[in-house]
Amino acid sequence: MLQRNTMEAAIITPIVTAGASMAIAIMAYWLNHQGEVHRSLRKARIDWVNTQLKDPYGPLLVLAETNERAWREYRRAYFPPDSGGPAESPLSESMSTRWHMWVETVFAPRARQIRDIVTAHGDLIIEREMPAVVIDFCAHAASYDALLADWDTTSASNSTLIRHPGSRFLSYVRESYATLKAEQELLLNWRRPD
């Protein structure tokens, strides 16, 4: 009987060892596969966020900030603080000429650039649906096309049919850019060795 137990042990031990080795190999493969899937998904997310920053939000931020600064300086230089701006006040001929020049060379071109970025890269917008403030801005930019087509007969007080959405647009772009930069930093620093 002892000989039979020894013989069974001699047969069972290699089988158990082989089974355990096989189980460890399968588990190691599965864990490695899960890690690769996770790394692949993380890399895809990093690439997506980088594209969102590079294509719509980076250029939108620069153009919106540039446009805002130009508008602020234009108002500071040519309109008193209590004035509503060129759309609300009657303008002298020289001020109307200056307003037309600023619209043609600064405000309308920037608005078109912003609209073109949104049109070309709308699929990269953060939200599930296009934000109303972005649509409002694009509609404002489109109204410049009609304004400039009939520029010689348009007074400054009738500048655009659709008003600029104001600070809401710049706030949206700033907040979206900051959100994406924070996510990018988090993704890039995740499990980075010190």
GROMACS .gro file of N, CA and C in nm, residues 76-135:
model
  180
   76ARG      N    1  -1.168  10.152  -2.478
   76ARG     CA    2  -1.095  10.244  -2.388
   76ARG      C    3  -1.048  10.367  -2.465
   77ALA      N    4  -0.996  10.347  -2.585
   77ALA     CA    5  -0.940  10.458  -2.662
   77ALA      C    6  -1.046  10.548  -2.725
   78TYR      N    7  -1.159  10.491  -2.765
   78TYR     CA    8  -1.253  10.570  -2.846
   78TYR      C    9  -1.389  10.595  -2.784
   79PHE      N   10  -1.420  10.533  -2.673
   79PHE     CA   11  -1.550  10.554  -2.612
   79PHE      C   12  -1.536  10.578  -2.463
   80PRO      N   13  -1.611  10.674  -2.411
   80PRO     CA   14  -1.607  10.698  -2.267
   80PRO      C   15  -1.665  10.579  -2.191
   81PRO      N   16  -1.628  10.561  -2.063
   81PRO     CA   17  -1.674  10.446  -1.985
   81PRO      C   18  -1.826  10.431  -1.979
   82ASP      N   19  -1.902  10.540  -1.981
   82ASP     CA   20  -2.048  10.532  -1.971
   82ASP      C   21  -2.115  10.502  -2.104
   83SER      N   22  -2.040  10.510  -2.211
   83SER     CA   23  -2.097  10.489  -2.345
   83SER      C   24  -2.126  10.341  -2.366
   84GLY      N   25  -2.228  10.314  -2.444
   84GLY     CA   26  -2.262  10.175  -2.475
   84GLY      C   27  -2.176  10.120  -2.587
   85GLY      N   28  -2.091  10.203  -2.647
   85GLY     CA   29  -2.009  10.157  -2.759
   85GLY      C   30  -2.067  10.203  -2.890
   86PRO      N   31  -2.009  10.160  -2.999
   86PRO     CA   32  -2.050  10.211  -3.130
   86PRO      C   33  -2.192  10.173  -3.168
   87ALA      N   34  -2.244  10.065  -3.116
   87ALA     CA   35  -2.379  10.024  -3.154
   87ALA      C   36  -2.486  10.107  -3.084
   88GLU      N   37  -2.453  10.165  -2.968
   88GLU     CA   38  -2.555  10.238  -2.891
   88GLU      C   39  -2.547  10.389  -2.908
   89SER      N   40  -2.438  10.442  -2.957
   89SER     CA   41  -2.425  10.587  -2.965
   89SER      C   42  -2.410  10.633  -3.109
   90PRO      N   43  -2.467  10.749  -3.139
   90PRO     CA   44  -2.446  10.803  -3.273
   90PRO      C   45  -2.297  10.841  -3.287
   91LEU      N   46  -2.237  10.807  -3.399
   91LEU     CA   47  -2.096  10.832  -3.419
   91LEU      C   48  -2.074  10.945  -3.519
   92SER      N   49  -1.968  11.020  -3.493
   92SER     CA   50  -1.929  11.121  -3.591
   92SER      C   51  -1.877  11.047  -3.715
   93GLU      N   52  -1.859  11.120  -3.822
   93GLU     CA   53  -1.813  11.057  -3.945
   93GLU      C   54  -1.675  10.994  -3.926
   94SER      N   55  -1.584  11.064  -3.857
   94SER     CA   56  -1.449  11.009  -3.838
   94SER      C   57  -1.453  10.886  -3.747
   95MET      N   58  -1.540  10.889  -3.645
   95MET     CA   59  -1.550  10.772  -3.556
   95MET      C   60  -1.616  10.656  -3.630
   96SER      N   61  -1.711  10.683  -3.716
   96SER     CA   62  -1.775  10.578  -3.794
   96SER      C   63  -1.675  10.515  -3.890
   97THR      N   64  -1.590  10.598  -3.950
   97THR     CA   65  -1.485  10.547  -4.039
   97THR      C   66  -1.389  10.458  -3.961
   98ARG      N   67  -1.351  10.505  -3.842
   98ARG     CA   68  -1.261  10.426  -3.757
   98ARG      C   69  -1.327  10.293  -3.718
   99TRP      N   70  -1.456  10.296  -3.680
   99TRP     CA   71  -1.528  10.175  -3.643
   99TRP      C   72  -1.531  10.076  -3.760
  100HIS      N   73  -1.561  10.126  -3.878
  100HIS     CA   74  -1.563  10.041  -3.996
  100HIS      C   75  -1.427   9.975  -4.019
  101MET      N   76  -1.320  10.053  -4.003
  101MET     CA   77  -1.186  10.000  -4.022
  101MET      C   78  -1.157   9.889  -3.920
  102TRP      N   79  -1.193   9.910  -3.795
  102TRP     CA   80  -1.169   9.809  -3.690
  102TRP      C   81  -1.250   9.682  -3.716
  103VAL      N   82  -1.374   9.699  -3.758
  103VAL     CA   83  -1.457   9.582  -3.787
  103VAL      C   84  -1.397   9.505  -3.904
  104GLU      N   85  -1.359   9.576  -4.010
  104GLU     CA   86  -1.306   9.509  -4.129
  104GLU      C   87  -1.172   9.440  -4.104
  105THR      N   88  -1.086   9.502  -4.024
  105THR     CA   89  -0.949   9.451  -4.010
  105THR      C   90  -0.924   9.371  -3.882
  106VAL      N   91  -1.006   9.389  -3.780
  106VAL     CA   92  -0.979   9.322  -3.653
  106VAL      C   93  -1.095   9.229  -3.613
  107PHE      N   94  -1.212   9.286  -3.589
  107PHE     CA   95  -1.320   9.208  -3.530
  107PHE      C   96  -1.380   9.103  -3.623
  108ALA      N   97  -1.414   9.140  -3.745
  108ALA     CA   98  -1.474   9.043  -3.838
  108ALA      C   99  -1.377   8.930  -3.876
  109PRO      N  100  -1.249   8.961  -3.906
  109PRO     CA  101  -1.158   8.850  -3.939
  109PRO      C  102  -1.139   8.752  -3.823
  110ARG      N  103  -1.127   8.803  -3.698
  110ARG     CA  104  -1.113   8.712  -3.582
  110ARG      C  105  -1.239   8.628  -3.564
  111ALA      N  106  -1.355   8.691  -3.581
  111ALA     CA  107  -1.481   8.618  -3.566
  111ALA      C  108  -1.491   8.508  -3.671
  112ARG      N  109  -1.449   8.537  -3.793
  112ARG     CA  110  -1.450   8.434  -3.899
  112ARG      C  111  -1.355   8.319  -3.865
  113GLN      N  112  -1.236   8.354  -3.815
  113GLN     CA  113  -1.139   8.250  -3.779
  113GLN      C  114  -1.197   8.159  -3.670
  114ILE      N  115  -1.259   8.219  -3.571
  114ILE     CA  116  -1.319   8.141  -3.462
  114ILE      C  117  -1.430   8.052  -3.517
  115ARG      N  118  -1.517   8.110  -3.599
  115ARG     CA  119  -1.626   8.031  -3.660
  115ARG      C  120  -1.571   7.917  -3.745
  116ASP      N  121  -1.464   7.942  -3.819
  116ASP     CA  122  -1.404   7.838  -3.903
  116ASP      C  123  -1.346   7.724  -3.818
  117ILE      N  124  -1.286   7.758  -3.705
  117ILE     CA  125  -1.232   7.655  -3.615
  117ILE      C  126  -1.345   7.570  -3.560
  118VAL      N  127  -1.452   7.634  -3.517
  118VAL     CA  128  -1.567   7.560  -3.463
  118VAL      C  129  -1.627   7.471  -3.571
  119THR      N  130  -1.639   7.525  -3.692
  119THR     CA  131  -1.696   7.448  -3.802
  119THR      C  132  -1.608   7.327  -3.836
  120ALA      N  133  -1.477   7.348  -3.842
  120ALA     CA  134  -1.386   7.242  -3.881
  120ALA      C  135  -1.365   7.137  -3.771
  121HIS      N  136  -1.375   7.179  -3.645
  121HIS     CA  137  -1.342   7.088  -3.535
  121HIS      C  138  -1.455   7.075  -3.432
  122GLY      N  139  -1.577   7.094  -3.476
  122GLY     CA  140  -1.691   7.083  -3.385
  122GLY      C  141  -1.703   6.948  -3.320
  123ASP      N  142  -1.651   6.844  -3.386
  123ASP     CA  143  -1.657   6.709  -3.329
  123ASP      C  144  -1.569   6.694  -3.205
  124LEU      N  145  -1.481   6.790  -3.182
  124LEU     CA  146  -1.391   6.783  -3.067
  124LEU      C  147  -1.440   6.866  -2.948
  125ILE      N  148  -1.556   6.928  -2.963
  125ILE     CA  149  -1.612   7.006  -2.853
  125ILE      C  150  -1.638   6.912  -2.735
  126ILE      N  151  -1.612   6.958  -2.615
  126ILE     CA  152  -1.620   6.876  -2.494
  126ILE      C  153  -1.761   6.821  -2.471
  127GLU      N  154  -1.859   6.906  -2.486
  127GLU     CA  155  -1.996   6.868  -2.453
  127GLU      C  156  -2.055   6.771  -2.555
  128ARG      N  157  -2.162   6.705  -2.514
  128ARG     CA  158  -2.232   6.612  -2.605
  128ARG      C  159  -2.303   6.687  -2.717
  129GLU      N  160  -2.349   6.808  -2.686
  129GLU     CA  161  -2.415   6.892  -2.785
  129GLU      C  162  -2.339   7.024  -2.792
  130MET      N  163  -2.350   7.091  -2.906
  130MET     CA  164  -2.282   7.219  -2.922
  130MET      C  165  -2.340   7.319  -2.823
  131PRO      N  166  -2.255   7.381  -2.741
  131PRO     CA  167  -2.305   7.478  -2.642
  131PRO      C  168  -2.372   7.598  -2.710
  132ALA      N  169  -2.478   7.647  -2.648
  132ALA     CA  170  -2.553   7.760  -2.705
  132ALA      C  171  -2.464   7.882  -2.724
  133VAL      N  172  -2.372   7.907  -2.633
  133VAL     CA  173  -2.286   8.024  -2.643
  133VAL      C  174  -2.195   8.015  -2.766
  134VAL      N  175  -2.156   7.895  -2.805
  134VAL     CA  176  -2.074   7.877  -2.925
  134VAL      C  177  -2.159   7.903  -3.049
  135ILE      N  178  -2.282   7.852  -3.050
  135ILE     CA  179  -2.374   7.879  -3.161
  135ILE      C  180  -2.401   8.029  -3.171
   0.00000   0.00000   0.00000
